[in-house]
mmCIF file of C-alpha atoms in Angstrom:
data_model
loop_
_atom_site.group_PDB
_atom_site.id
_atom_site.type_symbol
_atom_site.label_atom_id
_atom_site.label_comp_id
_atom_site.label_asym_id
_atom_site.label_seq_id
_atom_site.Cartn_x
_atom_site.Cartn_y
_atom_site.Cartn_z
ATOM 1 C CA MET A 189 0.051 -0.078 0.026
ATOM 2 C CA ARG A 190 1.369 3.361 -1.022
ATOM 3 C CA PHE A 191 0.160 6.452 0.842
ATOM 4 C CA ALA A 192 -1.290 8.881 -1.636
ATOM 5 C CA GLY A 193 -2.081 11.769 0.707
ATOM 6 C CA PHE A 194 -4.583 12.640 3.494
ATOM 7 C CA LEU A 195 -8.256 12.281 2.576
ATOM 8 C CA ALA A 196 -11.146 14.626 3.437
ATOM 9 C CA VAL A 197 -12.793 13.208 6.541
ATOM 10 C CA GLY A 198 -15.610 15.661 7.477
ATOM 11 C CA VAL A 199 -17.008 14.947 10.965
ATOM 12 C CA PRO A 200 -17.586 11.106 11.278
ATOM 13 C CA HIS A 201 -20.431 10.412 13.771
ATOM 14 C CA ASP A 202 -22.830 7.664 14.663
ATOM 15 C CA GLY A 203 -25.265 9.213 17.230
ATOM 16 C CA THR A 204 -23.039 8.111 20.086
ATOM 17 C CA VAL A 205 -19.837 9.979 19.268
ATOM 18 C CA GLU A 206 -18.411 12.222 16.708
ATOM 19 C CA LEU A 207 -14.875 12.577 15.696
ATOM 20 C CA HIS A 208 -13.230 15.972 15.157
ATOM 21 C CA LEU A 209 -9.995 15.954 13.270
ATOM 22 C CA ARG A 210 -7.288 17.483 15.526
ATOM 23 C CA ALA A 211 -4.260 17.006 13.184
ATOM 24 C CA THR A 212 -2.708 15.033 10.373
ATOM 25 C CA LEU A 213 0.891 14.139 10.941
ATOM 26 C CA PRO A 214 3.284 13.156 8.098
ATOM 27 C CA ALA A 215 5.432 10.154 8.064
ATOM 28 C CA LEU A 216 8.743 10.281 9.911
ATOM 29 C CA PRO A 217 10.657 7.426 8.463
ATOM 30 C CA GLY A 218 13.607 7.800 10.767
ATOM 31 C CA ALA A 219 11.272 7.395 13.797
ATOM 32 C CA GLN A 220 9.431 4.578 11.994
ATOM 33 C CA ARG A 221 6.315 6.609 12.051
ATOM 34 C CA VAL A 222 3.716 6.435 9.254
ATOM 35 C CA PRO A 223 1.156 9.184 8.268
ATOM 36 C CA CYS A 224 -1.396 9.661 11.011
ATOM 37 C CA TYR A 225 -4.859 11.133 11.578
ATOM 38 C CA THR A 226 -5.503 12.219 15.113
ATOM 39 C CA PHE A 227 -9.131 12.887 16.311
ATOM 40 C CA ASP A 228 -10.797 14.125 19.401
ATOM 41 C CA ILE A 229 -13.836 11.939 20.523
ATOM 42 C CA TYR A 230 -16.853 14.024 21.467
ATOM 43 C CA PRO A 231 -20.122 12.733 22.938
ATOM 44 C CA PRO A 232 -23.232 14.106 21.262
ATOM 45 C CA HIS A 233 -23.517 17.804 22.041
ATOM 46 C CA GLY A 234 -20.308 17.561 24.051
ATOM 47 C CA ARG A 235 -18.299 20.634 24.754
ATOM 48 C CA GLU A 236 -15.222 18.843 25.854
ATOM 49 C CA PRO A 237 -13.533 15.869 24.291
ATOM 50 C CA ALA A 238 -14.245 12.482 25.891
ATOM 51 C CA GLY A 239 -10.904 11.191 24.515
ATOM 52 C CA MET A 240 -8.833 10.642 21.363
ATOM 53 C CA ALA A 241 -8.393 8.235 18.603
ATOM 54 C CA CYS A 242 -5.870 7.903 15.781
ATOM 55 C CA LEU A 243 -5.479 6.088 12.575
ATOM 56 C CA ARG A 244 -1.971 5.382 11.380
ATOM 57 C CA VAL A 245 -1.919 4.586 7.651
ATOM 58 C CA GLY A 246 0.788 2.190 6.596
ATOM 59 C CA ASP A 247 3.173 -0.208 8.105
ATOM 60 C CA SER A 248 6.473 0.024 9.917
ATOM 61 C CA PRO A 249 8.271 -1.923 12.625
ATOM 62 C CA LEU A 250 6.647 0.393 15.191
ATOM 63 C CA ILE A 251 3.132 -0.525 14.014
ATOM 64 C CA ALA A 252 3.784 -4.103 15.213
ATOM 65 C CA TYR A 253 3.622 -2.689 18.766
ATOM 66 C CA ALA A 254 1.630 0.578 18.495
ATOM 67 C CA GLY A 255 -1.002 -0.677 16.098
ATOM 68 C CA HIS A 256 -2.851 1.084 13.202
ATOM 69 C CA ILE A 257 -5.521 2.383 15.437
ATOM 70 C CA GLY A 258 -5.008 3.841 18.956
ATOM 71 C CA TYR A 259 -7.501 5.266 21.432
ATOM 72 C CA ALA A 260 -7.759 6.695 24.941
ATOM 73 C CA VAL A 261 -10.936 7.738 26.857
ATOM 74 C CA GLU A 262 -10.917 10.105 29.653
ATOM 75 C CA PRO A 263 -11.796 8.633 33.109
ATOM 76 C CA ALA A 264 -15.028 10.619 33.411
ATOM 77 C CA PHE A 265 -16.320 9.289 30.071
ATOM 78 C CA ARG A 266 -15.284 5.483 30.455
ATOM 79 C CA GLY A 267 -17.804 2.750 30.452
ATOM 80 C CA ARG A 268 -19.850 4.177 27.493
ATOM 81 C CA HIS A 269 -18.124 2.307 24.665
ATOM 82 C CA TYR A 270 -16.812 5.497 23.159
ATOM 83 C CA ALA A 271 -13.514 3.852 22.037
ATOM 84 C CA GLU A 272 -15.521 1.117 20.170
ATOM 85 C CA HIS A 273 -17.702 3.663 18.425
ATOM 86 C CA ALA A 274 -14.591 5.783 17.489
ATOM 87 C CA VAL A 275 -12.824 2.712 16.044
ATOM 88 C CA ARG A 276 -15.914 1.854 14.010
ATOM 89 C CA LEU A 277 -15.881 5.374 12.580
ATOM 90 C CA LEU A 278 -12.216 5.071 11.548
ATOM 91 C CA LEU A 279 -12.378 1.716 9.864
ATOM 92 C CA PRO A 280 -14.080 3.268 6.626
ATOM 93 C CA LEU A 281 -11.223 5.732 6.453
ATOM 94 C CA ALA A 282 -8.686 2.924 6.748
ATOM 95 C CA TRP A 283 -10.466 0.986 3.913
ATOM 96 C CA ARG A 284 -10.553 4.203 1.764
ATOM 97 C CA HIS A 285 -6.781 4.182 2.038
ATOM 98 C CA GLY A 286 -6.590 0.691 0.706
ATOM 99 C CA MET A 287 -5.489 -0.964 3.994
ATOM 100 C CA GLU A 288 -5.992 -4.709 3.952
ATOM 101 C CA ARG A 289 -6.340 -4.923 7.701
ATOM 102 C CA VAL A 290 -5.831 -2.817 10.769
ATOM 103 C CA LEU A 291 -3.939 -3.869 13.750
ATOM 104 C CA ILE A 292 -4.899 -2.861 17.384
ATOM 105 C CA THR A 293 -2.781 -3.383 20.237
ATOM 106 C CA ALA A 294 -3.332 -3.219 24.006
ATOM 107 C CA ALA A 295 -1.339 -3.787 27.157
ATOM 108 C CA PRO A 296 -2.183 -7.376 28.250
ATOM 109 C CA GLU A 297 -3.475 -6.125 31.637
ATOM 110 C CA ASN A 298 -5.864 -3.461 30.009
ATOM 111 C CA ALA A 299 -9.091 -5.437 30.286
ATOM 112 C CA ALA A 300 -11.233 -2.482 29.061
ATOM 113 C CA SER A 301 -9.220 -2.117 25.811
ATOM 114 C CA ARG A 302 -9.232 -5.960 25.213
ATOM 115 C CA ARG A 303 -12.992 -5.919 25.627
ATOM 116 C CA THR A 304 -13.335 -3.075 23.100
ATOM 117 C CA CYS A 305 -11.327 -5.322 20.619
ATOM 118 C CA GLU A 306 -13.604 -8.203 21.261
ATOM 119 C CA ARG A 307 -16.753 -6.119 20.861
ATOM 120 C CA LEU A 308 -15.310 -4.943 17.592
ATOM 121 C CA GLY A 309 -15.106 -8.484 16.430
ATOM 122 C CA ALA A 310 -11.300 -8.176 16.014
ATOM 123 C CA ARG A 311 -9.383 -11.451 15.940
ATOM 124 C CA LEU A 312 -6.694 -12.006 18.642
ATOM 125 C CA LEU A 313 -3.381 -12.689 16.940
ATOM 126 C CA ASP A 314 -0.890 -13.116 19.707
ATOM 127 C CA GLU A 315 1.083 -11.426 22.522
ATOM 128 C CA VAL A 316 4.476 -9.997 21.688
ATOM 129 C CA ALA A 317 7.281 -8.630 23.720
ATOM 130 C CA VAL A 318 8.155 -5.022 23.106
ATOM 131 C CA PRO A 319 11.855 -4.886 22.122
ATOM 132 C CA PRO A 320 14.113 -2.701 24.357
ATOM 133 C CA ASP A 321 15.089 -0.412 21.452
ATOM 134 C CA CYS A 322 11.397 0.525 20.723
ATOM 135 C CA GLU A 323 10.273 3.854 22.061
ATOM 136 C CA MET A 324 7.240 2.186 23.666
ATOM 137 C CA TYR A 325 9.622 0.183 25.822
ATOM 138 C CA GLN A 326 11.142 3.372 26.977
ATOM 139 C CA SER A 327 7.749 4.407 28.174
ATOM 140 C CA GLY A 328 7.241 1.290 30.154
ATOM 141 C CA ALA A 329 5.495 -1.061 27.744
ATOM 142 C CA ARG A 330 6.909 -4.652 27.947
ATOM 143 C CA SER A 331 4.341 -6.539 25.933
ATOM 144 C CA ARG A 332 1.323 -6.027 23.743
ATOM 145 C CA VAL A 333 -1.606 -8.152 22.728
ATOM 146 C CA ARG A 334 -2.346 -7.767 19.062
ATOM 147 C CA TYR A 335 -5.760 -7.913 17.450
ATOM 148 C CA VAL A 336 -6.497 -7.588 13.779
ATOM 149 C CA ILE A 337 -9.637 -6.505 11.718
ATOM 150 C CA ASP A 338 -9.602 -7.504 7.993
ATOM 151 C CA ASN A 339 -10.976 -5.214 5.372
ATOM 152 C CA PRO A 340 -14.281 -6.710 4.381
ATOM 153 C CA TYR A 341 -13.948 -5.260 0.910
ATOM 154 C CA GLU A 342 -10.573 -6.857 0.130
ATOM 155 C CA GLU A 343 -10.498 -9.953 -1.985
ATOM 156 C CA ARG A 344 -8.480 -12.692 -0.235
ATOM 157 C CA ASP A 345 -6.477 -15.459 -1.842
ATOM 158 C CA PRO A 346 -8.580 -18.610 -0.969
ATOM 159 C CA ARG A 347 -5.403 -20.715 -0.365
#
């Protein structure tokens, strides 16, 4: 997949949350970073963000630990499935970019994030150790569980 540029996104919404584009960040190959959309998650009629979500477009060694989609919900807004809704709103953007699948990672002990992946229908791939030279290791991450969601519009080799 070759990144052809950032796409118009409007304000994705589903009646439970809406995503407001905060920034688009270009690739930083030396840092293993791919192009990224960052959104604030707002509840309906909300005046303050309930959290954030991002879509990283492309692959790099860092994606194996950080994932293509990341999210965080502020403590006051947790328990309302806002992360799940945000991811569902990001998936069509990933598919528009021609991504064959998205990887979502979580800390093994983060039960809420793992439940979000399960509610999304993501398939558990494995648990991997974060290598010491990875910036996530420097922030305290030692392992990640990895989930994948396949693009339903991609044709797959039946073999």
